[in-house]
């Protein structure tokens, strides 16, 4: 292994067949739920003009400052691999005049996103998000519906003991005063802050609240709270969100230090945290972004959305001992016993596949014993052994691989027994 010439780049992974049932389970659950909440699929490019994310996600964010994969293409344009979906979806909303559709426009997507992060458990450079956005509605009822969808999704996966954290960080009207209050609080403490926080203090003081360095974390405990600085509209909105969440029956915990790492957020922000883990490891997060579409050149348009990291969900499913539902199709191995039946295998496997089962066989020319070993290795539930004599009479040896019991039956009979299970 050590002397392999090529390995996958750091922070990326191969999703091997044995993990695919987890991916299918998560995606099917997420899509099924998004659809019944009225979301439709959209797909956006894996790369866009870098400027879209710089504008959208925000110049001062870690994502833009440190984590974006930026490259100049052969035409000299500065492009970036998508570090998230929201900016791309809002661009698509504008580009395709979606404001003419019934509002809110509800869109979901899923796929790989890229951040040059420091790889560790649950933190990768290529990872996958399931993401949805609801654009064009200000009502706090929508915030609650978006949060309800996130909550029901984890619930449907069977995950237990998760926490939904909620906060409001205000908007362009009330946030400047809050930022100033934070600076005023932290300035006398600046010598005790980590070097990142020293940098952030003037540029992006909200981010000091979620720094996980022990001293910064301790200092943030007594820092001013955004909810105490909300303007009337934001305060009313936040009260509305909480009222509606009550009606949906979604339990939540207010977290005054929840600020999120992307600049486009206004008002409502939320995260879903797994049990037993540091706040760095949110399973998912989202919030309102009422200024983003205008920032991207559109008319003022509110929006709210959510994204969840699929790798982190798989880690948590494994942690909680939850297995995805098993493979549904039976595997049927067709074995030959001589030259004539070896050639006839093609036809029999074809019948097996046409019946909707997984049809497999050995290539080459192998002994029956070696074929049955292969059948075991492939997880076959049944083998159809083509004895030369029986096959001429249109019959096969039907073997139940679990018990080893065998019976000579017609091919039709074998297939209908498999169908009955
Ligand atoms: P985010 O919090 O940056 O939000 O990412 C959402 C989720 O992606 C995280 O909660 C986590 O599960 C996963 N994630 C983030 N970084 C990594 C990483 N390096 N490795 C593995 N998983 C990771 C957004 O991206 C926003 N666009 C969400 C949103 C949608 N807000 C409004 N609409």
Short mmCIF file of C-alpha atoms and ligand atoms in Angstrom, two decimals:
data_model
loop_
_atom_site.label_atom_id
_atom_site.label_comp_id
_atom_site.label_asym_id
_atom_site.label_seq_id
_atom_site.Cartn_x
_atom_site.Cartn_y
_atom_site.Cartn_z
CA UNK A 1 0.00 0.00 0.00
CA UNK A 2 2.68 2.44 1.06
CA UNK A 3 4.44 2.45 -2.30
CA UNK A 4 1.32 3.16 -4.39
CA UNK A 5 2.12 5.70 -7.06
CA UNK A 6 -1.24 7.51 -6.83
CA UNK A 7 -3.49 8.03 -3.85
CA UNK A 8 -6.62 10.16 -3.52
CA UNK A 9 -5.79 13.74 -2.51
CA UNK A 10 -5.80 14.58 1.19
CA UNK A 11 -9.29 15.37 2.45
CA UNK A 12 -11.06 13.45 -0.31
CA UNK A 13 -12.40 9.93 -0.16
CA UNK A 14 -13.58 7.12 -2.36
CA UNK A 15 -17.09 6.00 -1.56
CA UNK A 16 -16.77 2.24 -1.75
CA UNK A 17 -19.68 -0.09 -2.58
CA UNK A 18 -20.14 -1.15 1.06
CA UNK A 19 -20.83 2.46 2.07
CA UNK A 20 -23.21 3.16 -0.80
CA UNK A 21 -26.31 1.90 1.07
CA UNK A 22 -25.73 4.71 3.59
CA UNK A 23 -25.60 7.28 0.81
CA UNK A 24 -28.69 5.89 -0.87
CA UNK A 25 -30.55 5.84 2.46
CA UNK A 26 -29.69 9.46 3.25
CA UNK A 27 -30.44 10.72 -0.23
CA UNK A 28 -33.73 8.82 -0.57
CA UNK A 29 -34.86 10.06 2.84
CA UNK A 30 -33.87 13.65 2.11
CA UNK A 31 -35.37 13.74 -1.37
CA UNK A 32 -38.57 12.03 -0.29
CA UNK A 33 -39.08 14.57 2.46
CA UNK A 34 -38.05 17.62 0.41
CA UNK A 35 -40.57 16.61 -2.26
CA UNK A 36 -43.47 16.32 0.16
CA UNK A 37 -42.61 19.79 1.48
CA UNK A 38 -42.95 21.07 -2.10
CA UNK A 39 -39.28 21.35 -3.09
CA UNK A 40 -38.10 20.75 -6.65
CA UNK A 41 -34.66 19.69 -7.77
CA UNK A 42 -32.18 22.12 -9.26
CA UNK A 43 -28.58 21.45 -10.29
CA UNK A 44 -25.96 24.17 -10.49
CA UNK A 45 -22.39 23.98 -11.85
CA UNK A 46 -19.56 22.61 -9.74
CA UNK A 47 -17.55 25.73 -10.59
CA UNK A 48 -18.61 29.33 -11.04
CA UNK A 49 -16.92 32.72 -11.31
CA UNK A 50 -14.98 33.09 -8.06
CA UNK A 51 -16.49 36.52 -7.63
CA UNK A 52 -19.96 35.00 -7.06
CA UNK A 53 -18.78 33.35 -3.84
CA UNK A 54 -16.57 36.23 -2.78
CA UNK A 55 -19.61 38.51 -3.07
CA UNK A 56 -22.15 35.98 -1.85
CA UNK A 57 -20.43 34.10 0.97
CA UNK A 58 -18.46 37.18 1.98
CA UNK A 59 -14.94 38.55 1.62
CA UNK A 60 -14.24 38.31 5.36
CA UNK A 61 -15.28 34.67 5.84
CA UNK A 62 -12.86 31.78 6.39
CA UNK A 63 -14.36 30.11 3.35
CA UNK A 64 -13.32 32.95 1.04
CA UNK A 65 -10.12 33.90 2.87
CA UNK A 66 -8.64 30.46 3.35
CA UNK A 67 -10.70 27.65 1.93
CA UNK A 68 -11.75 28.32 -1.64
CA UNK A 69 -10.27 26.35 -4.52
CA UNK A 70 -9.61 29.18 -6.93
CA UNK A 71 -8.06 28.77 -10.35
CA UNK A 72 -7.64 30.69 -13.53
CA UNK A 73 -9.07 28.82 -16.49
CA UNK A 74 -7.44 28.73 -19.91
CA UNK A 75 -9.44 31.77 -20.99
CA UNK A 76 -8.04 33.80 -18.11
CA UNK A 77 -11.24 33.84 -16.01
CA UNK A 78 -10.96 33.45 -12.26
CA UNK A 79 -13.12 30.50 -11.28
CA UNK A 80 -13.78 28.66 -8.04
CA UNK A 81 -15.00 25.18 -7.14
CA UNK A 82 -18.26 25.66 -5.25
CA UNK A 83 -17.64 25.84 -1.48
CA UNK A 84 -21.43 25.68 -0.89
CA UNK A 85 -24.69 25.81 -2.85
CA UNK A 86 -26.62 28.86 -1.71
CA UNK A 87 -24.83 31.51 -3.80
CA UNK A 88 -25.05 29.35 -6.95
CA UNK A 89 -28.75 28.66 -6.43
CA UNK A 90 -29.49 32.36 -5.91
CA UNK A 91 -27.54 33.15 -9.07
CA UNK A 92 -29.64 30.57 -10.94
CA UNK A 93 -32.83 32.05 -9.43
CA UNK A 94 -31.90 35.43 -10.89
CA UNK A 95 -30.57 34.16 -14.18
CA UNK A 96 -33.76 32.21 -14.92
CA UNK A 97 -36.21 34.87 -13.78
CA UNK A 98 -37.62 32.55 -11.13
CA UNK A 99 -39.26 35.47 -9.32
CA UNK A 100 -42.07 35.01 -11.86
CA UNK A 101 -42.86 31.61 -10.40
CA UNK A 102 -45.22 31.15 -7.46
CA UNK A 103 -43.33 32.25 -4.35
CA UNK A 104 -41.61 31.02 -2.34
CA UNK A 105 -39.63 29.09 -4.93
CA UNK A 106 -38.48 25.93 -3.16
CA UNK A 107 -35.42 24.17 -4.54
CA UNK A 108 -33.27 21.28 -3.39
CA UNK A 109 -29.94 20.00 -4.62
CA UNK A 110 -27.18 17.62 -3.56
CA UNK A 111 -23.62 16.96 -4.55
CA UNK A 112 -19.95 17.57 -3.81
CA UNK A 113 -18.65 20.89 -2.48
CA UNK A 114 -15.04 21.86 -1.88
CA UNK A 115 -13.22 23.64 0.93
CA UNK A 116 -9.51 23.67 1.59
CA UNK A 117 -10.07 22.80 5.24
CA UNK A 118 -7.73 21.03 7.66
CA UNK A 119 -8.80 17.40 7.20
CA UNK A 120 -9.88 15.48 10.31
CA UNK A 121 -12.82 13.31 11.33
CA UNK A 122 -15.94 14.87 9.82
CA UNK A 123 -13.97 17.59 8.05
CA UNK A 124 -12.89 17.06 4.46
CA UNK A 125 -11.83 19.01 1.40
CA UNK A 126 -14.35 17.38 -0.88
CA UNK A 127 -17.56 16.60 0.95
CA UNK A 128 -21.20 16.30 0.03
CA UNK A 129 -24.16 18.40 1.02
CA UNK A 130 -27.86 17.94 0.77
CA UNK A 131 -29.14 21.49 0.48
CA UNK A 132 -32.47 23.25 0.11
CA UNK A 133 -33.52 26.85 -0.33
CA UNK A 134 -36.87 28.66 -0.14
CA UNK A 135 -36.72 32.02 -1.89
CA UNK A 136 -39.14 34.93 -1.97
CA UNK A 137 -41.01 34.92 1.36
CA UNK A 138 -40.44 36.91 4.54
CA UNK A 139 -42.96 35.23 6.83
CA UNK A 140 -41.36 33.66 9.95
CA UNK A 141 -43.74 30.77 9.34
CA UNK A 142 -41.42 29.83 6.44
CA UNK A 143 -38.36 29.85 8.75
CA UNK A 144 -40.16 27.39 10.98
CA UNK A 145 -41.20 25.21 8.06
CA UNK A 146 -37.58 25.07 6.81
CA UNK A 147 -36.37 24.14 10.30
CA UNK A 148 -39.17 21.60 10.68
CA UNK A 149 -38.04 19.92 7.44
CA UNK A 150 -34.45 19.71 8.71
CA UNK A 151 -35.60 18.26 12.02
CA UNK A 152 -37.94 15.68 10.46
CA UNK A 153 -35.17 14.58 8.11
CA UNK A 154 -32.84 13.55 10.95
CA UNK A 155 -35.77 12.06 12.79
CA UNK A 156 -36.71 9.93 9.78
CA UNK A 157 -33.12 8.66 9.55
CA UNK A 158 -33.57 7.40 13.10
CA UNK A 159 -30.96 9.69 14.70
CA UNK A 160 -31.48 10.35 18.38
CA UNK A 161 -30.49 13.00 20.93
CA UNK A 162 -29.79 15.77 18.43
CA UNK A 163 -30.10 19.41 19.42
CA UNK A 164 -31.53 22.16 17.30
CA UNK A 165 -29.82 25.45 18.14
CA UNK A 166 -31.44 28.71 17.20
CA UNK A 167 -30.45 32.35 17.20
CA UNK A 168 -31.20 35.62 15.44
CA UNK A 169 -28.30 37.80 14.35
CA UNK A 170 -30.40 40.71 13.13
CA UNK A 171 -30.00 42.49 9.83
CA UNK A 172 -28.28 45.44 8.17
CA UNK A 173 -30.18 47.85 10.37
CA UNK A 174 -29.49 46.46 13.82
CA UNK A 175 -26.32 44.47 13.34
CA UNK A 176 -23.91 47.44 13.11
CA UNK A 177 -24.76 48.44 16.68
CA UNK A 178 -24.35 44.85 17.83
CA UNK A 179 -20.97 44.58 16.10
CA UNK A 180 -19.89 47.75 17.86
CA UNK A 181 -21.04 46.36 21.21
CA UNK A 182 -18.98 43.23 20.61
CA UNK A 183 -15.89 45.25 19.71
CA UNK A 184 -16.34 47.36 22.82
CA UNK A 185 -16.61 44.21 24.93
CA UNK A 186 -13.58 42.50 23.43
CA UNK A 187 -11.16 45.41 23.00
CA UNK A 188 -10.05 45.45 26.63
CA UNK A 189 -9.61 41.64 26.42
CA UNK A 190 -7.68 41.62 23.17
CA UNK A 191 -4.42 40.33 24.69
CA UNK A 192 -6.17 37.15 25.78
CA UNK A 193 -7.64 36.35 22.35
CA UNK A 194 -6.14 33.82 19.93
CA UNK A 195 -4.36 35.28 16.92
CA UNK A 196 -7.29 34.54 14.57
CA UNK A 197 -9.67 36.37 16.88
CA UNK A 198 -7.31 39.33 17.18
CA UNK A 199 -7.52 39.55 13.38
CA UNK A 200 -11.28 39.13 13.32
CA UNK A 201 -12.04 41.68 16.03
CA UNK A 202 -12.30 44.70 13.74
CA UNK A 203 -13.22 42.88 10.52
CA UNK A 204 -15.79 40.31 11.62
CA UNK A 205 -16.40 40.47 15.40
CA UNK A 206 -19.38 38.07 15.36
CA UNK A 207 -17.03 35.20 14.60
CA UNK A 208 -15.31 35.66 17.97
CA UNK A 209 -18.39 34.12 19.55
CA UNK A 210 -17.91 30.71 18.02
CA UNK A 211 -14.11 30.43 18.31
CA UNK A 212 -13.36 27.10 19.99
CA UNK A 213 -10.00 28.10 21.53
CA UNK A 214 -10.58 27.59 25.27
CA UNK A 215 -9.80 31.18 26.32
CA UNK A 216 -11.83 32.75 23.52
CA UNK A 217 -14.70 30.35 24.28
CA UNK A 218 -14.64 31.30 27.96
CA UNK A 219 -14.60 35.01 27.12
CA UNK A 220 -17.53 34.69 24.72
CA UNK A 221 -19.74 33.41 27.54
CA UNK A 222 -20.36 36.90 28.90
CA UNK A 223 -20.25 38.71 25.55
CA UNK A 224 -23.21 40.86 24.46
CA UNK A 225 -26.05 38.84 22.92
CA UNK A 226 -27.38 39.61 19.46
CA UNK A 227 -30.98 39.13 20.64
CA UNK A 228 -30.58 42.15 22.93
CA UNK A 229 -29.71 44.37 19.96
CA UNK A 230 -32.43 43.38 17.49
CA UNK A 231 -34.51 46.13 15.89
CA UNK A 232 -38.29 45.87 16.28
CA UNK A 233 -38.77 44.07 12.99
CA UNK A 234 -36.07 41.46 13.69
CA UNK A 235 -37.30 40.95 17.26
CA UNK A 236 -40.86 40.40 16.07
CA UNK A 237 -39.66 38.06 13.38
CA UNK A 238 -37.66 36.00 15.87
CA UNK A 239 -40.62 35.77 18.23
CA UNK A 240 -42.71 34.62 15.24
CA UNK A 241 -40.20 31.91 14.34
CA UNK A 242 -40.32 30.56 17.88
CA UNK A 243 -44.10 30.61 17.98
CA UNK A 244 -44.37 28.72 14.72
CA UNK A 245 -41.73 26.22 15.82
CA UNK A 246 -43.95 25.53 18.80
CA UNK A 247 -46.85 24.79 16.45
CA UNK A 248 -44.68 22.42 14.43
CA UNK A 249 -43.61 20.75 17.65
CA UNK A 250 -39.89 21.18 16.93
CA UNK A 251 -37.83 21.37 20.11
CA UNK A 252 -35.06 23.99 20.03
CA UNK A 253 -32.47 25.56 22.28
CA UNK A 254 -31.52 29.22 22.02
CA UNK A 255 -27.78 29.60 21.57
CA UNK A 256 -26.58 33.17 21.78
CA UNK A 257 -23.18 32.24 20.45
CA UNK A 258 -24.51 30.74 17.24
CA UNK A 259 -23.45 33.09 14.41
CA UNK A 260 -22.58 30.77 11.45
CA UNK A 261 -19.56 31.15 9.21
CA UNK A 262 -21.11 32.75 6.14
CA UNK A 263 -21.73 36.48 5.80
CA UNK A 264 -25.05 36.42 4.00
CA UNK A 265 -27.14 35.52 7.02
CA UNK A 266 -29.77 37.86 8.44
CA UNK A 267 -32.20 37.24 11.29
CA UNK A 268 -32.71 33.51 11.84
CA UNK A 269 -29.73 31.16 12.04
CA UNK A 270 -29.83 27.54 13.20
CA UNK A 271 -27.71 24.43 13.48
CA UNK A 272 -28.31 20.80 14.30
CA UNK A 273 -25.75 19.35 16.69
CA UNK A 274 -25.09 15.69 17.36
CA UNK A 275 -24.83 14.44 20.94
CA UNK A 276 -21.36 14.28 22.54
CA UNK A 277 -19.50 16.50 20.08
CA UNK A 278 -17.94 19.92 19.99
CA UNK A 279 -19.83 22.68 18.23
CA UNK A 280 -17.39 22.40 15.30
CA UNK A 281 -19.12 19.26 14.19
CA UNK A 282 -22.62 20.47 13.31
CA UNK A 283 -24.56 17.95 11.28
CA UNK A 284 -26.25 20.74 9.41
CA UNK A 285 -26.88 24.44 9.44
CA UNK A 286 -28.77 27.19 7.75
CA UNK A 287 -30.55 30.46 8.08
CA UNK A 288 -32.14 33.44 6.43
CA UNK A 289 -30.32 35.53 3.84
CA UNK A 290 -32.61 38.44 3.04
CA UNK A 291 -29.84 40.57 1.50
CA UNK A 292 -28.05 38.00 -0.65
CA UNK A 293 -30.07 38.22 -3.85
CA UNK A 294 -29.80 42.00 -3.88
CA UNK A 295 -26.04 41.65 -3.27
CA UNK A 296 -25.92 39.49 -6.39
CA UNK A 297 -27.64 42.19 -8.46
CA UNK A 298 -31.32 41.26 -8.09
CA UNK A 299 -34.27 43.07 -6.57
CA UNK A 300 -34.43 42.80 -2.76
CA UNK A 301 -35.65 39.23 -2.21
CA UNK A 302 -35.71 37.28 1.04
CA UNK A 303 -34.60 33.67 1.29
CA UNK A 304 -33.86 30.95 3.78
CA UNK A 305 -32.23 27.56 3.48
CA UNK A 306 -30.34 24.71 5.03
CA UNK A 307 -27.52 22.31 4.20
CA UNK A 308 -26.42 19.10 5.86
CA UNK A 309 -23.11 17.30 5.38
CA UNK A 310 -23.71 13.76 4.20
CA UNK A 311 -20.38 12.37 5.51
CA UNK A 312 -21.14 13.67 9.00
CA UNK A 313 -24.54 12.01 8.92
CA UNK A 314 -22.94 8.68 8.00
CA UNK A 315 -20.48 9.02 10.90
CA UNK A 316 -23.37 9.72 13.24
CA UNK A 317 -25.51 6.87 11.88
CA UNK A 318 -22.59 4.50 12.53
CA UNK A 319 -21.97 6.03 15.93
CA UNK A 320 -25.62 5.40 16.86
CA UNK A 321 -25.58 1.88 15.40
CA UNK A 322 -28.17 2.65 12.71
CA UNK A 323 -27.86 0.52 9.56
CA UNK A 324 -29.37 1.53 6.26
CA UNK A 325 -32.11 -0.76 4.96
CA UNK A 326 -30.53 -3.84 3.32
CA UNK A 327 -30.18 -4.61 -0.36
CA UNK A 328 -33.56 -5.47 -1.77
CA UNK A 329 -32.80 -7.57 -4.87
CA UNK A 330 -31.82 -11.21 -4.39
CA UNK A 331 -28.49 -12.27 -5.91
CA UNK A 332 -28.80 -15.38 -8.07
CA UNK A 333 -25.66 -17.20 -9.14
CA UNK A 334 -25.82 -19.36 -12.27
CA UNK A 335 -23.24 -22.18 -12.33
CA UNK A 336 -22.24 -24.35 -15.30
CA UNK A 337 -20.95 -27.90 -15.12
CA UNK A 338 -19.57 -28.49 -18.62
CA UNK A 339 -18.96 -26.84 -21.97
CA UNK A 340 -22.58 -26.95 -23.22
CA UNK A 341 -24.01 -25.44 -20.02
CA UNK A 342 -21.18 -22.91 -19.84
CA UNK A 343 -22.41 -21.55 -23.18
CA UNK A 344 -26.04 -21.78 -22.06
CA UNK A 345 -25.27 -19.68 -18.96
CA UNK A 346 -25.70 -16.46 -20.95
CA UNK A 347 -29.34 -17.31 -21.68
CA UNK A 348 -30.16 -18.40 -18.11
CA UNK A 349 -28.51 -15.33 -16.54
CA UNK A 350 -30.51 -13.25 -19.03
CA UNK A 351 -33.74 -14.85 -17.75
CA UNK A 352 -32.70 -14.19 -14.15
CA UNK A 353 -32.03 -10.51 -14.91
CA UNK A 354 -35.22 -10.15 -16.94
CA UNK A 355 -37.07 -11.42 -13.86
CA UNK A 356 -35.59 -8.46 -11.95
CA UNK A 357 -32.99 -10.32 -9.87
CA UNK A 358 -29.26 -9.75 -9.76
CA UNK A 359 -27.82 -12.39 -12.12
CA UNK A 360 -24.14 -13.27 -11.73
CA UNK A 361 -21.85 -16.12 -12.82
CA UNK A 362 -18.20 -17.06 -13.14
CA UNK A 363 -16.22 -16.13 -16.21
CA UNK A 364 -13.59 -18.44 -17.65
CA UNK A 365 -13.94 -22.16 -17.09
CA UNK A 366 -14.05 -23.07 -13.43
CA UNK A 367 -14.87 -26.09 -11.34
CA UNK A 368 -18.30 -26.21 -9.70
CA UNK A 369 -16.67 -26.01 -6.29
CA UNK A 370 -14.80 -22.86 -7.17
CA UNK A 371 -17.97 -21.35 -8.69
CA UNK A 372 -19.94 -22.00 -5.50
CA UNK A 373 -17.19 -20.37 -3.47
CA UNK A 374 -17.48 -17.35 -5.71
CA UNK A 375 -21.29 -17.42 -5.26
CA UNK A 376 -20.77 -17.27 -1.50
CA UNK A 377 -18.33 -14.41 -1.84
CA UNK A 378 -20.82 -12.46 -3.95
CA UNK A 379 -23.49 -12.89 -1.32
CA UNK A 380 -25.75 -15.01 -3.56
CA UNK A 381 -28.94 -16.18 -1.87
CA UNK A 382 -29.52 -18.81 -4.53
CA UNK A 383 -27.57 -20.75 -7.13
CA UNK A 384 -29.02 -22.28 -10.27
CA UNK A 385 -26.69 -25.13 -11.20
CA UNK A 386 -26.94 -26.20 -14.81
CA UNK A 387 -26.29 -29.95 -14.82
CA UNK A 388 -25.80 -31.07 -18.46
CA UNK A 389 -28.49 -33.74 -18.25
CA UNK A 390 -31.10 -31.67 -16.34
CA UNK A 391 -30.50 -28.64 -18.50
CA UNK A 392 -31.32 -30.63 -21.63
CA UNK A 393 -34.68 -31.39 -19.95
CA UNK A 394 -35.25 -27.72 -19.22
CA UNK A 395 -34.52 -28.09 -15.50
CA UNK A 396 -31.95 -26.69 -13.12
CA UNK A 397 -30.60 -27.60 -9.70
CA UNK A 398 -32.05 -24.95 -7.39
CA UNK A 399 -29.73 -24.42 -4.44
CA UNK A 400 -30.55 -22.37 -1.38
CA UNK A 401 -27.14 -20.97 -0.49
CA UNK A 402 -27.97 -20.41 3.17
CA UNK A 403 -29.04 -23.97 3.93
CA UNK A 404 -27.23 -25.81 1.11
CA UNK A 405 -30.45 -27.66 0.25
CA UNK A 406 -30.89 -28.53 -3.43
CA UNK A 407 -33.78 -29.58 -5.62
CA UNK A 408 -34.22 -30.16 -9.33
CA UNK A 409 -36.97 -27.90 -10.69
CA UNK A 410 -37.88 -26.10 -13.92
CA UNK A 411 -36.27 -22.70 -14.46
CA UNK A 412 -39.71 -21.06 -14.14
CA UNK A 413 -40.31 -22.78 -10.85
CA UNK A 414 -36.87 -21.69 -9.56
CA UNK A 415 -37.58 -18.07 -10.49
CA UNK A 416 -40.98 -18.06 -8.87
CA UNK A 417 -39.54 -19.57 -5.67
CA UNK A 418 -36.97 -16.77 -5.59
CA UNK A 419 -39.73 -14.26 -6.14
CA UNK A 420 -41.63 -15.70 -3.19
CA UNK A 421 -38.43 -15.32 -1.14
P1 LIG B 1 -22.25 25.32 6.34
O1 LIG B 1 -22.56 25.36 7.79
O2 LIG B 1 -20.99 25.95 5.89
O3 LIG B 1 -23.50 25.98 5.61
O4 LIG B 1 -22.26 23.83 5.86
C1 LIG B 1 -23.39 23.00 6.07
C2 LIG B 1 -22.95 21.62 6.53
O5 LIG B 1 -21.97 21.09 5.65
C3 LIG B 1 -22.27 21.59 7.88
O6 LIG B 1 -23.20 21.60 8.93
C4 LIG B 1 -21.54 20.26 7.82
O7 LIG B 1 -22.42 19.18 8.05
C5 LIG B 1 -21.11 20.21 6.38
N1 LIG B 1 -19.71 20.63 6.26
C6 LIG B 1 -19.21 21.88 6.24
N2 LIG B 1 -17.88 21.87 6.08
C7 LIG B 1 -17.52 20.57 6.01
C8 LIG B 1 -16.27 19.88 5.82
N3 LIG B 1 -15.13 20.54 5.66
N4 LIG B 1 -16.28 18.53 5.80
C9 LIG B 1 -17.44 17.84 5.94
N5 LIG B 1 -18.64 18.43 6.09
C10 LIG B 1 -18.69 19.77 6.13
C11 LIG B 1 -23.59 26.15 4.28
O8 LIG B 1 -22.86 25.63 3.46
C12 LIG B 1 -24.77 26.99 3.86
N6 LIG B 1 -24.74 27.14 2.39
C13 LIG B 1 -26.07 26.36 4.33
C14 LIG B 1 -27.26 27.15 3.91
C15 LIG B 1 -28.11 26.86 2.90
N7 LIG B 1 -27.65 28.30 4.44
C16 LIG B 1 -28.72 28.74 3.78
N8 LIG B 1 -28.99 27.88 2.83
#
